[in-house]
PDB file of C-alpha atoms and ligand atoms in Angstrom:
ATOM      1  CA  MET A   1      81.083  76.194 122.892  1.00 63.00           C
ATOM      2  CA  VAL A   2      83.550  78.392 121.018  1.00 71.00           C
ATOM      3  CA  GLU A   3      82.165  79.664 117.736  1.00 78.00           C
ATOM      4  CA  PRO A   4      84.515  79.252 114.810  1.00 92.00           C
ATOM      5  CA  VAL A   5      85.046  82.428 112.800  1.00 96.00           C
ATOM      6  CA  LEU A   6      86.243  80.456 109.832  1.00 97.00           C
ATOM      7  CA  VAL A   7      86.124  76.820 108.777  1.00 97.00           C
ATOM      8  CA  ALA A   8      87.542  75.738 105.419  1.00 97.00           C
ATOM      9  CA  ARG A   9      87.399  72.144 104.240  1.00 97.00           C
ATOM     10  CA  GLY A  10      88.950  70.346 101.298  1.00 97.00           C
ATOM     11  CA  LEU A  11      90.242  73.383  99.425  1.00 97.00           C
ATOM     12  CA  ASN A  12      91.822  72.547  96.087  1.00 96.00           C
ATOM     13  CA  LYS A  13      93.306  74.966  93.622  1.00 96.00           C
ATOM     14  CA  GLN A  14      95.192  74.446  90.400  1.00 95.00           C
ATOM     15  CA  PHE A  15      96.698  77.022  88.104  1.00 94.00           C
ATOM     16  CA  ARG A  16      97.944  76.400  84.599  1.00 90.00           C
ATOM     17  CA  SER A  17     101.537  76.950  83.727  1.00 86.00           C
ATOM     18  CA  GLY A  18     101.624  76.843  79.939  1.00 88.00           C
ATOM     19  CA  ASN A  19      99.592  73.728  79.202  1.00 88.00           C
ATOM     20  CA  GLN A  20     100.449  72.031  82.473  1.00 91.00           C
ATOM     21  CA  PRO A  21      98.067  72.149  85.434  1.00 90.00           C
ATOM     22  CA  VAL A  22      99.970  72.926  88.628  1.00 92.00           C
ATOM     23  CA  SER A  23      98.374  71.973  91.914  1.00 94.00           C
ATOM     24  CA  VAL A  24      98.826  74.772  94.445  1.00 94.00           C
ATOM     25  CA  LEU A  25      96.408  73.659  97.187  1.00 96.00           C
ATOM     26  CA  SER A  26      95.462  70.067  97.734  1.00 95.00           C
ATOM     27  CA  ASP A  27      92.748  69.181 100.235  1.00 96.00           C
ATOM     28  CA  LEU A  28      93.596  72.037 102.570  1.00 96.00           C
ATOM     29  CA  SER A  29      91.438  72.392 105.691  1.00 97.00           C
ATOM     30  CA  LEU A  30      91.670  74.883 108.520  1.00 96.00           C
ATOM     31  CA  ARG A  31      89.655  76.321 111.388  1.00 96.00           C
ATOM     32  CA  LEU A  32      89.999  79.533 113.326  1.00 97.00           C
ATOM     33  CA  ASP A  33      88.081  80.516 116.457  1.00 95.00           C
ATOM     34  CA  ARG A  34      87.254  83.997 117.694  1.00 93.00           C
ATOM     35  CA  GLY A  35      90.321  85.947 118.819  1.00 93.00           C
ATOM     36  CA  GLU A  36      92.769  83.343 117.527  1.00 95.00           C
ATOM     37  CA  SER A  37      95.603  83.936 115.108  1.00 96.00           C
ATOM     38  CA  LEU A  38      96.994  81.639 112.434  1.00 97.00           C
ATOM     39  CA  ALA A  39     100.359  81.983 110.713  1.00 96.00           C
ATOM     40  CA  LEU A  40     100.600  80.664 107.154  1.00 96.00           C
ATOM     41  CA  THR A  41     104.190  79.984 106.238  1.00 94.00           C
ATOM     42  CA  GLY A  42     105.945  78.281 103.344  1.00 92.00           C
ATOM     43  CA  ARG A  43     108.452  79.153 100.671  1.00 89.00           C
ATOM     44  CA  SER A  44     107.651  81.675  97.985  1.00 89.00           C
ATOM     45  CA  GLY A  45     105.154  80.097  95.574  1.00 91.00           C
ATOM     46  CA  SER A  46     103.762  77.652  98.165  1.00 93.00           C
ATOM     47  CA  GLY A  47     100.288  79.201  97.974  1.00 95.00           C
ATOM     48  CA  LYS A  48     100.041  81.609 100.933  1.00 95.00           C
ATOM     49  CA  SER A  49      98.570  84.470  98.914  1.00 94.00           C
ATOM     50  CA  THR A  50      96.267  82.054  97.090  1.00 96.00           C
ATOM     51  CA  VAL A  51      94.838  80.854 100.437  1.00 97.00           C
ATOM     52  CA  LEU A  52      94.236  84.407 101.638  1.00 97.00           C
ATOM     53  CA  ASN A  53      92.631  85.376  98.335  1.00 96.00           C
ATOM     54  CA  ILE A  54      90.325  82.353  98.526  1.00 97.00           C
ATOM     55  CA  LEU A  55      89.430  83.080 102.169  1.00 97.00           C
ATOM     56  CA  CYS A  56      88.136  86.528 101.256  1.00 96.00           C
ATOM     57  CA  GLY A  57      86.509  85.519  97.981  1.00 95.00           C
ATOM     58  CA  LEU A  58      88.923  87.258  95.622  1.00 93.00           C
ATOM     59  CA  GLU A  59      89.745  83.901  94.083  1.00 94.00           C
ATOM     60  CA  GLN A  60      87.603  80.782  93.666  1.00 93.00           C
ATOM     61  CA  PRO A  61      88.823  77.358  94.757  1.00 95.00           C
ATOM     62  CA  ASP A  62      88.316  74.465  92.301  1.00 95.00           C
ATOM     63  CA  ALA A  63      86.808  72.488  95.170  1.00 95.00           C
ATOM     64  CA  GLY A  64      86.078  73.027  98.824  1.00 96.00           C
ATOM     65  CA  ARG A  65      83.749  74.593 101.312  1.00 96.00           C
ATOM     66  CA  ILE A  66      84.247  77.736 103.370  1.00 97.00           C
ATOM     67  CA  GLU A  67      82.145  78.972 106.268  1.00 97.00           C
ATOM     68  CA  VAL A  68      83.142  82.415 107.377  1.00 97.00           C
ATOM     69  CA  LEU A  69      81.264  84.624 109.845  1.00 96.00           C
ATOM     70  CA  GLY A  70      78.028  82.792 109.310  1.00 93.00           C
ATOM     71  CA  GLU A  71      78.201  82.717 105.492  1.00 95.00           C
ATOM     72  CA  ALA A  72      78.752  79.416 103.691  1.00 95.00           C
ATOM     73  CA  PHE A  73      80.362  79.066 100.265  1.00 95.00           C
ATOM     74  CA  ASP A  74      80.524  75.669  98.620  1.00 92.00           C
ATOM     75  CA  SER A  75      82.145  75.035  95.244  1.00 83.00           C
ATOM     76  CA  ARG A  76      79.577  72.292  94.537  1.00 82.00           C
ATOM     77  CA  THR A  77      76.474  74.433  94.850  1.00 80.00           C
ATOM     78  CA  GLN A  78      74.980  76.019  91.775  1.00 67.00           C
ATOM     79  CA  GLU A  79      74.847  79.498  93.284  1.00 72.00           C
ATOM     80  CA  ARG A  80      75.296  82.015  90.513  1.00 72.00           C
ATOM     81  CA  GLY A  81      78.688  83.672  90.518  1.00 73.00           C
ATOM     82  CA  HIS A  82      77.436  87.183  91.105  1.00 82.00           C
ATOM     83  CA  GLN A  83      75.341  86.132  94.123  1.00 89.00           C
ATOM     84  CA  ALA A  84      78.324  84.584  95.844  1.00 91.00           C
ATOM     85  CA  GLU A  85      80.439  87.581  94.811  1.00 91.00           C
ATOM     86  CA  ALA A  86      77.911  89.976  96.386  1.00 94.00           C
ATOM     87  CA  ARG A  87      78.046  88.036  99.677  1.00 95.00           C
ATOM     88  CA  TRP A  88      81.848  88.077  99.602  1.00 95.00           C
ATOM     89  CA  ALA A  89      81.909  91.800  98.781  1.00 95.00           C
ATOM     90  CA  LYS A  90      79.668  92.525 101.767  1.00 95.00           C
ATOM     91  CA  LEU A  91      81.950  90.509 104.052  1.00 97.00           C
ATOM     92  CA  ARG A  92      85.019  92.402 102.779  1.00 95.00           C
ATOM     93  CA  ARG A  93      83.249  95.727 103.232  1.00 95.00           C
ATOM     94  CA  GLN A  94      82.004  95.077 106.762  1.00 95.00           C
ATOM     95  CA  GLN A  95      83.736  92.209 108.503  1.00 95.00           C
ATOM     96  CA  ILE A  96      86.955  91.025 106.840  1.00 96.00           C
ATOM     97  CA  GLY A  97      89.839  93.496 106.845  1.00 94.00           C
ATOM     98  CA  VAL A  98      92.480  92.738 104.226  1.00 92.00           C
ATOM     99  CA  VAL A  99      96.040  94.048 104.462  1.00 90.00           C
ATOM    100  CA  PHE A 100      97.703  92.876 101.300  1.00 84.00           C
ATOM    101  CA  GLN A 101     101.250  93.260 100.035  1.00 69.00           C
ATOM    102  CA  GLU A 102     100.431  96.267  97.924  1.00 69.00           C
ATOM    103  CA  ALA A 103      98.598  98.440 100.428  1.00 69.00           C
ATOM    104  CA  ASN A 104      95.339  99.286  98.662  1.00 81.00           C
ATOM    105  CA  LEU A 105      95.084 102.975  99.351  1.00 93.00           C
ATOM    106  CA  MET A 106      93.107 105.326  97.133  1.00 94.00           C
ATOM    107  CA  PRO A 107      95.761 107.555  95.535  1.00 95.00           C
ATOM    108  CA  ALA A 108      93.488 110.617  95.336  1.00 97.00           C
ATOM    109  CA  LEU A 109      92.730 110.623  99.077  1.00 97.00           C
ATOM    110  CA  SER A 110      94.956 111.598 101.998  1.00 97.00           C
ATOM    111  CA  LEU A 111      95.932 108.867 104.457  1.00 97.00           C
ATOM    112  CA  LEU A 112      93.346 110.193 106.898  1.00 97.00           C
ATOM    113  CA  ASP A 113      90.592 110.251 104.283  1.00 97.00           C
ATOM    114  CA  ASN A 114      91.503 106.718 103.219  1.00 97.00           C
ATOM    115  CA  VAL A 115      90.993 105.540 106.799  1.00 96.00           C
ATOM    116  CA  ARG A 116      87.762 107.520 107.186  1.00 97.00           C
ATOM    117  CA  LEU A 117      86.357 106.148 103.950  1.00 96.00           C
ATOM    118  CA  ARG A 118      87.133 102.592 105.023  1.00 95.00           C
ATOM    119  CA  ALA A 119      85.410 103.136 108.389  1.00 96.00           C
ATOM    120  CA  ARG A 120      82.325 104.638 106.748  1.00 96.00           C
ATOM    121  CA  LEU A 121      82.022 101.898 104.156  1.00 94.00           C
ATOM    122  CA  ALA A 122      81.974  99.403 107.022  1.00 94.00           C
ATOM    123  CA  GLY A 123      79.231 101.396 108.768  1.00 94.00           C
ATOM    124  CA  GLN A 124      81.585 102.463 111.574  1.00 94.00           C
ATOM    125  CA  ASN A 125      82.009 105.821 113.225  1.00 92.00           C
ATOM    126  CA  ASP A 126      84.961 107.698 111.665  1.00 91.00           C
ATOM    127  CA  ASP A 127      85.667 110.076 114.584  1.00 91.00           C
ATOM    128  CA  ASP A 128      88.764 108.350 115.882  1.00 91.00           C
ATOM    129  CA  CYS A 129      90.564 107.839 112.562  1.00 95.00           C
ATOM    130  CA  ARG A 130      93.179 110.493 113.291  1.00 95.00           C
ATOM    131  CA  ASP A 131      93.864 108.785 116.644  1.00 92.00           C
ATOM    132  CA  ARG A 132      94.361 105.505 114.838  1.00 90.00           C
ATOM    133  CA  LEU A 133      97.037 107.045 112.633  1.00 93.00           C
ATOM    134  CA  GLU A 134      98.650 108.636 115.680  1.00 91.00           C
ATOM    135  CA  ARG A 135      98.771 105.342 117.543  1.00 84.00           C
ATOM    136  CA  LEU A 136     100.479 103.808 114.528  1.00 85.00           C
ATOM    137  CA  GLY A 137     103.079 106.584 114.575  1.00 87.00           C
ATOM    138  CA  ILE A 138     101.958 108.342 111.382  1.00 92.00           C
ATOM    139  CA  GLY A 139      99.631 110.997 112.823  1.00 95.00           C
ATOM    140  CA  GLU A 140     101.744 113.838 111.416  1.00 97.00           C
ATOM    141  CA  LEU A 141     101.347 112.335 107.916  1.00 97.00           C
ATOM    142  CA  ALA A 142      97.534 112.258 108.055  1.00 97.00           C
ATOM    143  CA  GLY A 143      97.181 114.933 105.361  1.00 98.00           C
ATOM    144  CA  ARG A 144      99.673 113.390 102.939  1.00 98.00           C
ATOM    145  CA  TYR A 145      98.730 111.381  99.883  1.00 97.00           C
ATOM    146  CA  PRO A 146      99.857 107.766  99.524  1.00 95.00           C
ATOM    147  CA  ASP A 147     102.579 108.651  96.985  1.00 95.00           C
ATOM    148  CA  GLN A 148     104.049 111.177  99.433  1.00 96.00           C
ATOM    149  CA  VAL A 149     104.917 108.597 102.111  1.00 94.00           C
ATOM    150  CA  SER A 150     107.169 105.527 102.326  1.00 89.00           C
ATOM    151  CA  GLY A 151     106.119 101.908 101.793  1.00 85.00           C
ATOM    152  CA  GLY A 152     106.248 101.297 105.553  1.00 83.00           C
ATOM    153  CA  GLN A 153     104.053 104.312 106.209  1.00 89.00           C
ATOM    154  CA  ARG A 154     101.539 103.135 103.594  1.00 90.00           C
ATOM    155  CA  GLN A 155     101.577  99.714 105.259  1.00 86.00           C
ATOM    156  CA  ARG A 156     100.704 101.336 108.612  1.00 88.00           C
ATOM    157  CA  ALA A 157      97.919 103.323 106.972  1.00 92.00           C
ATOM    158  CA  ALA A 158      96.587 100.044 105.539  1.00 92.00           C
ATOM    159  CA  LEU A 159      96.569  98.569 109.054  1.00 90.00           C
ATOM    160  CA  ALA A 160      94.725 101.624 110.362  1.00 92.00           C
ATOM    161  CA  MET A 161      92.164 101.156 107.559  1.00 94.00           C
ATOM    162  CA  ALA A 162      91.659  97.471 108.318  1.00 93.00           C
ATOM    163  CA  PHE A 163      91.131  98.094 112.035  1.00 91.00           C
ATOM    164  CA  ALA A 164      88.908 101.155 111.397  1.00 93.00           C
ATOM    165  CA  MET A 165      86.369  98.692 109.986  1.00 94.00           C
ATOM    166  CA  ASN A 166      86.262  97.024 113.410  1.00 92.00           C
ATOM    167  CA  PRO A 167      86.404  93.697 111.555  1.00 95.00           C
ATOM    168  CA  ALA A 168      85.857  90.249 112.997  1.00 95.00           C
ATOM    169  CA  LEU A 169      88.702  88.843 110.898  1.00 96.00           C
ATOM    170  CA  ILE A 170      91.879  90.319 109.462  1.00 95.00           C
ATOM    171  CA  LEU A 171      93.810  88.721 106.599  1.00 96.00           C
ATOM    172  CA  ALA A 172      97.334  90.074 106.277  1.00 94.00           C
ATOM    173  CA  ASP A 173      99.631  89.042 103.435  1.00 92.00           C
ATOM    174  CA  GLU A 174     103.275  89.507 104.446  1.00 89.00           C
ATOM    175  CA  PRO A 175     102.400  92.874 105.965  1.00 85.00           C
ATOM    176  CA  THR A 176     106.015  93.464 106.950  1.00 82.00           C
ATOM    177  CA  GLY A 177     107.648  91.866 103.919  1.00 77.00           C
ATOM    178  CA  SER A 178     108.802  95.095 102.291  1.00 72.00           C
ATOM    179  CA  LEU A 179     109.857  96.872 105.482  1.00 77.00           C
ATOM    180  CA  ASP A 180     113.273  97.277 107.081  1.00 81.00           C
ATOM    181  CA  ARG A 181     113.789  95.282 110.259  1.00 83.00           C
ATOM    182  CA  HIS A 182     113.157  98.118 112.688  1.00 82.00           C
ATOM    183  CA  THR A 183     109.920  99.228 110.984  1.00 78.00           C
ATOM    184  CA  ALA A 184     108.825  95.609 110.558  1.00 82.00           C
ATOM    185  CA  GLU A 185     109.130  95.053 114.302  1.00 83.00           C
ATOM    186  CA  ALA A 186     107.155  98.198 115.086  1.00 80.00           C
ATOM    187  CA  VAL A 187     104.381  97.280 112.624  1.00 81.00           C
ATOM    188  CA  THR A 188     104.256  93.695 113.937  1.00 84.00           C
ATOM    189  CA  ARG A 189     103.937  94.881 117.514  1.00 85.00           C
ATOM    190  CA  GLN A 190     101.117  97.195 116.473  1.00 83.00           C
ATOM    191  CA  LEU A 191      99.382  94.443 114.550  1.00 87.00           C
ATOM    192  CA  PHE A 192      99.248  92.125 117.578  1.00 91.00           C
ATOM    193  CA  GLU A 193      98.323  94.963 119.965  1.00 88.00           C
ATOM    194  CA  LEU A 194      95.444  96.007 117.753  1.00 86.00           C
ATOM    195  CA  GLN A 195      94.307  92.422 117.332  1.00 91.00           C
ATOM    196  CA  ALA A 196      94.257  91.920 121.113  1.00 91.00           C
ATOM    197  CA  ARG A 197      92.444  95.206 121.701  1.00 88.00           C
ATOM    198  CA  HIS A 198      89.771  94.513 119.078  1.00 87.00           C
ATOM    199  CA  GLY A 199      89.494  90.820 119.948  1.00 90.00           C
ATOM    200  CA  CYS A 200      89.442  89.960 116.245  1.00 94.00           C
ATOM    201  CA  SER A 201      90.886  86.887 114.563  1.00 96.00           C
ATOM    202  CA  LEU A 202      93.930  87.121 112.347  1.00 96.00           C
ATOM    203  CA  ILE A 203      95.435  85.102 109.525  1.00 96.00           C
ATOM    204  CA  LEU A 204      98.921  86.173 108.657  1.00 94.00           C
ATOM    205  CA  ALA A 205     100.998  84.987 105.705  1.00 94.00           C
ATOM    206  CA  THR A 206     104.644  85.426 106.552  1.00 90.00           C
ATOM    207  CA  HIS A 207     108.176  84.302 105.760  1.00 84.00           C
ATOM    208  CA  ASP A 208     109.216  85.200 109.267  1.00 83.00           C
ATOM    209  CA  THR A 209     109.274  82.132 111.504  1.00 83.00           C
ATOM    210  CA  GLU A 210     109.734  84.284 114.615  1.00 82.00           C
ATOM    211  CA  LEU A 211     106.525  86.100 113.746  1.00 85.00           C
ATOM    212  CA  ALA A 212     104.772  82.769 113.150  1.00 89.00           C
ATOM    213  CA  THR A 213     105.584  81.615 116.690  1.00 91.00           C
ATOM    214  CA  ARG A 214     103.599  84.563 118.054  1.00 90.00           C
ATOM    215  CA  CYS A 215     100.374  83.241 116.509  1.00 94.00           C
ATOM    216  CA  SER A 216      98.073  80.720 118.219  1.00 93.00           C
ATOM    217  CA  HIS A 217      98.311  78.310 115.259  1.00 94.00           C
ATOM    218  CA  HIS A 218     100.814  77.668 112.523  1.00 94.00           C
ATOM    219  CA  LEU A 219     100.222  76.057 109.133  1.00 95.00           C
ATOM    220  CA  ASP A 220     103.214  75.411 106.894  1.00 93.00           C
ATOM    221  CA  LEU A 221     102.041  75.169 103.278  1.00 92.00           C
ATOM    222  CA  GLY A 222     105.357  73.564 102.390  1.00 82.00           C
ATOM    223  CA  HIS A 223     104.147  70.547 104.373  1.00 64.00           C
ATOM    224  CA  GLN A 224     100.600  70.133 103.185  1.00 57.00           C
ATOM    225  CA  PRO A 225      99.444  66.564 102.764  1.00 50.00           C
ATOM    226  CA  GLY A 226      99.931  65.744  99.118  1.00 46.00           C
ATOM    227  CA  SER A 227     102.527  68.421  98.390  1.00 47.00           C
TER     228      SER A 227
HETATM  229  N1  ADP B   1      96.669  83.886  88.761  1.00 74.64           N
HETATM  230  C1  ADP B   1      97.593  82.921  88.674  1.00 74.64           C
HETATM  231  N2  ADP B   1      97.808  82.251  87.504  1.00 74.64           N
HETATM  232  C2  ADP B   1      98.718  81.272  87.420  1.00 74.64           C
HETATM  233  N3  ADP B   1      99.482  80.875  88.435  1.00 74.64           N
HETATM  234  C3  ADP B   1      99.329  81.495  89.618  1.00 74.64           C
HETATM  235  C4  ADP B   1      98.388  82.547  89.804  1.00 74.64           C
HETATM  236  N4  ADP B   1      98.443  82.957  91.098  1.00 74.64           N
HETATM  237  C5  ADP B   1      99.386  82.208  91.678  1.00 74.64           C
HETATM  238  N5  ADP B   1      99.924  81.322  90.809  1.00 74.64           N
HETATM  239  C6  ADP B   1     100.944  80.327  91.100  1.00 74.64           C
HETATM  240  O1  ADP B   1     100.523  79.607  92.251  1.00 74.64           O
HETATM  241  C7  ADP B   1     101.609  79.349  93.112  1.00 74.64           C
HETATM  242  C8  ADP B   1     101.322  79.921  94.488  1.00 74.64           C
HETATM  243  O2  ADP B   1     101.361  81.331  94.412  1.00 74.64           O
HETATM  244  P1  ADP B   1     101.124  82.249  95.685  1.00 74.64           P
HETATM  245  O3  ADP B   1      99.848  81.867  96.306  1.00 74.64           O
HETATM  246  O4  ADP B   1     101.297  83.657  95.233  1.00 74.64           O
HETATM  247  O5  ADP B   1     102.332  81.810  96.646  1.00 74.64           O
HETATM  248  P2  ADP B   1     103.027  82.570  97.862  1.00 74.64           P
HETATM  249  O6  ADP B   1     102.130  83.679  98.288  1.00 74.64           O
HETATM  250  O7  ADP B   1     103.224  81.520  98.910  1.00 74.64           O
HETATM  251  O8  ADP B   1     104.337  83.081  97.354  1.00 74.64           O
HETATM  252  C9  ADP B   1     102.845  79.925  92.437  1.00 74.64           C
HETATM  253  O9  ADP B   1     103.462  78.887  91.736  1.00 74.64           O
HETATM  254  C10 ADP B   1     102.272  80.944  91.485  1.00 74.64           C
HETATM  255  O10 ADP B   1     103.111  81.098  90.382  1.00 74.64           O
HETATM  256 MG1   MG B   2     102.408  85.723  98.414  1.00 74.64          MG
END
């Protein structure tokens, strides 16, 4: 039997806009097996980033249950907030690589040291970090600081960091959204190559329908039941 990497059931999330509650997710369920990829699409404001934030514990759903990599989180249990947060933090450190819109690089570290730090925090060997940057086409920038490279180059460094963890699951939020077409294609190709090589699962929020067709599954948040 195929082991699911992630199962989410009945996720609900509301935000307040002024005094009005606005429902962003309504009874959302999804499942992802090992090595599979899922594209989350939908117009701006449809909740893609909210789903990714919930699936790595950076935001809490109002209701719902998530099982990810053997850890279960249920909004109905009375688990104290900091205990759940510690379990999420461990998952993000060791097993869930996040590539978010603003690449989270440490400004005081070179690109190479950012990748090495990420590998070490995940308990991985950091010997091949320079190779990772080279394979992503930014080897010659290894010694530069994040503010000395372009947005596309920072995005590639963020990918190198995520894969240096050797994660079981990668969550990528519009990883090519701020890139020109040519760079976006190169980064996309690298993303899928790395995913295949590592055999990890991938959830990708994207506006790009062409990119979505390259994933094993596709969920359009514009067409959620109840929306
Ligand atoms: N922290 C927040 N407080 C209030 N509203 C929020 C917050 N985060 C997101 N929203 C709202 O939730 C909706 C979904 O946002 P988001 O998940 O960022 O969508 P997407 O990534 O698809 O553009 C939007 O209407 C947004 O304004
Ligand atoms: Mg978003």
